[in-house]
Amino acid sequence: KASATAHQAEINELVESLPIACTHFDALRFFAADAKPLNTVQPTPSRENQAILEQPGCVHANMDLFKYALQLFPHLPADLLADTLQLAIAARTLDMRASPYDLSQYASDRLDLSPICIESSAGRRHYQTL
């Protein structure tokens, strides 16, 4: 079982102290009920307005590229499908590293799962460089 990198009180304080601007419909679906009203994006993200609201750097949008490429395969080059898979893996890895759990025990030579502690300013700056 993965241990937490931050206490729940720290996580709550961070969420309540910074503006939340989540534009990705699938990510927003997993927000805790109390956190949903904290999202500053209007209109509320939905499938219908996803193409308009989506942020290019959104980790979840980058993971979705593989899903869409897979739906289009075999009508697109296999190397493009492979590129979107690599991007999805990198995006998911970043997403897991920035979670409030220390997953480093599951790391390998090919998979860096060291925590990115986004509850600190330094951690958020580090996240932005990746």
One Martini backbone bead per residue (centre of mass of N, CA, C, O) as a GRO file, in nm:
protein
  130
    1LYS     BB    1   0.097   0.036   0.022
    2ALA     BB    2   0.059   0.363  -0.016
    3SER     BB    3   0.186   0.649   0.098
    4ALA     BB    4   0.160   0.955   0.215
    5THR     BB    5   0.288   1.292   0.142
    6ALA     BB    6   0.021   1.404   0.279
    7HIS     BB    7  -0.195   1.543   0.467
    8GLN     BB    8  -0.522   1.614   0.457
    9ALA     BB    9  -0.494   1.903   0.565
   10GLU     BB   10  -0.291   1.997   0.346
   11ILE     BB   11  -0.470   1.945   0.105
   12ASN     BB   12  -0.705   2.124   0.185
   13GLU     BB   13  -0.544   2.388   0.206
   14LEU     BB   14  -0.454   2.396  -0.087
   15VAL     BB   15  -0.731   2.386  -0.228
   16GLU     BB   16  -0.838   2.650  -0.067
   17SER     BB   17  -0.585   2.857  -0.158
   18LEU     BB   18  -0.625   2.783  -0.460
   19PRO     BB   19  -0.691   2.801  -0.773
   20ILE     BB   20  -0.926   2.628  -0.974
   21ALA     BB   21  -0.866   2.509  -1.335
   22CYS     BB   22  -1.063   2.277  -1.456
   23THR     BB   23  -1.125   2.149  -1.805
   24HIS     BB   24  -1.160   1.839  -1.752
   25PHE     BB   25  -1.414   1.628  -1.748
   26ASP     BB   26  -1.290   1.361  -1.634
   27ALA     BB   27  -1.152   1.490  -1.387
   28LEU     BB   28  -1.403   1.631  -1.258
   29ARG     BB   29  -1.559   1.366  -1.187
   30PHE     BB   30  -1.333   1.312  -0.937
   31PHE     BB   31  -1.429   1.511  -0.763
   32ALA     BB   32  -1.514   1.618  -0.486
   33ALA     BB   33  -1.801   1.756  -0.392
   34ASP     BB   34  -1.662   2.000  -0.232
   35ALA     BB   35  -1.467   2.081  -0.486
   36LYS     BB   36  -1.635   2.162  -0.736
   37PRO     BB   37  -1.706   2.470  -0.657
   38LEU     BB   38  -1.389   2.561  -0.684
   39ASN     BB   39  -1.418   2.575  -0.975
   40THR     BB   40  -1.352   2.847  -1.210
   41VAL     BB   41  -1.478   2.718  -1.450
   42GLN     BB   42  -1.658   2.878  -1.722
   43PRO     BB   43  -1.816   2.660  -1.799
   44THR     BB   44  -1.887   2.364  -1.721
   45PRO     BB   45  -1.744   2.091  -1.791
   46SER     BB   46  -1.796   1.907  -2.100
   47ARG     BB   47  -1.838   1.738  -2.384
   48GLU     BB   48  -1.951   1.982  -2.550
   49ASN     BB   49  -1.694   2.191  -2.437
   50GLN     BB   50  -1.410   2.058  -2.459
   51ALA     BB   51  -1.277   2.191  -2.717
   52ILE     BB   52  -1.285   2.484  -2.589
   53LEU     BB   53  -1.151   2.438  -2.284
   54GLU     BB   54  -0.905   2.296  -2.337
   55GLN     BB   55  -0.584   2.238  -2.228
   56PRO     BB   56  -0.287   2.165  -2.377
   57GLY     BB   57  -0.135   2.078  -2.085
   58CYS     BB   58  -0.320   1.856  -2.017
   59VAL     BB   59  -0.283   1.549  -1.898
   60HIS     BB   60  -0.557   1.424  -1.989
   61ALA     BB   61  -0.547   1.511  -2.286
   62ASN     BB   62  -0.288   1.351  -2.351
   63MET     BB   63  -0.416   1.075  -2.292
   64ASP     BB   64  -0.648   1.097  -2.508
   65LEU     BB   65  -0.487   1.072  -2.771
   66PHE     BB   66  -0.470   0.765  -2.768
   67LYS     BB   67  -0.768   0.702  -2.782
   68TYR     BB   68  -0.811   0.842  -3.059
   69ALA     BB   69  -0.593   0.691  -3.220
   70LEU     BB   70  -0.714   0.408  -3.175
   71GLN     BB   71  -0.984   0.471  -3.324
   72LEU     BB   72  -0.819   0.535  -3.608
   73PHE     BB   73  -0.717   0.270  -3.619
   74PRO     BB   74  -0.559   0.210  -3.941
   75HIS     BB   75  -0.577   0.539  -4.048
   76LEU     BB   76  -0.288   0.554  -3.917
   77PRO     BB   77   0.014   0.562  -3.822
   78ALA     BB   78   0.190   0.364  -3.607
   79ASP     BB   79   0.388   0.585  -3.499
   80LEU     BB   80   0.162   0.766  -3.388
   81LEU     BB   81   0.046   0.567  -3.189
   82ALA     BB   82   0.310   0.533  -3.030
   83ASP     BB   83   0.341   0.830  -2.947
   84THR     BB   84   0.071   0.846  -2.786
   85LEU     BB   85   0.149   0.629  -2.583
   86GLN     BB   86   0.398   0.766  -2.465
   87LEU     BB   87   0.248   1.018  -2.372
   88ALA     BB   88   0.045   0.876  -2.184
   89ILE     BB   89   0.253   0.754  -1.994
   90ALA     BB   90   0.387   1.020  -1.909
   91ALA     BB   91   0.128   1.155  -1.801
   92ARG     BB   92   0.051   0.940  -1.592
   93THR     BB   93   0.311   0.952  -1.432
   94LEU     BB   94   0.285   1.247  -1.350
   95ASP     BB   95   0.013   1.216  -1.208
   96MET     BB   96   0.115   1.012  -0.993
   97ARG     BB   97   0.352   1.187  -0.875
   98ALA     BB   98   0.130   1.428  -0.795
   99SER     BB   99   0.021   1.273  -0.590
  100PRO     BB  100  -0.049   1.195  -0.239
  101TYR     BB  101   0.152   0.953  -0.321
  102ASP     BB  102   0.400   0.710  -0.255
  103LEU     BB  103   0.532   0.522  -0.547
  104SER     BB  104   0.843   0.437  -0.531
  105GLN     BB  105   0.812   0.123  -0.477
  106TYR     BB  106   0.722   0.093  -0.806
  107ALA     BB  107   0.977   0.142  -0.925
  108SER     BB  108   1.219   0.168  -1.192
  109ASP     BB  109   1.454   0.208  -1.432
  110ARG     BB  110   1.194   0.303  -1.634
  111LEU     BB  111   1.033   0.422  -1.362
  112ASP     BB  112   0.948   0.727  -1.235
  113LEU     BB  113   0.800   0.762  -0.884
  114SER     BB  114   0.869   1.018  -0.771
  115PRO     BB  115   0.771   1.264  -0.588
  116ILE     BB  116   0.550   1.549  -0.641
  117CYS     BB  117   0.515   1.821  -0.424
  118ILE     BB  118   0.245   2.032  -0.486
  119GLU     BB  119   0.213   2.162  -0.190
  120SER     BB  120   0.457   2.314  -0.297
  121SER     BB  121   0.621   2.551  -0.467
  122ALA     BB  122   0.855   2.374  -0.564
  123GLY     BB  123   0.678   2.145  -0.675
  124ARG     BB  124   0.525   2.316  -0.885
  125ARG     BB  125   0.774   2.403  -1.043
  126HIS     BB  126   0.867   2.120  -1.117
  127TYR     BB  127   0.613   2.034  -1.269
  128GLN     BB  128   0.636   2.260  -1.493
  129THR     BB  129   0.910   2.133  -1.618
  130LEU     BB  130   0.763   1.856  -1.716
   0.00000   0.00000   0.00000
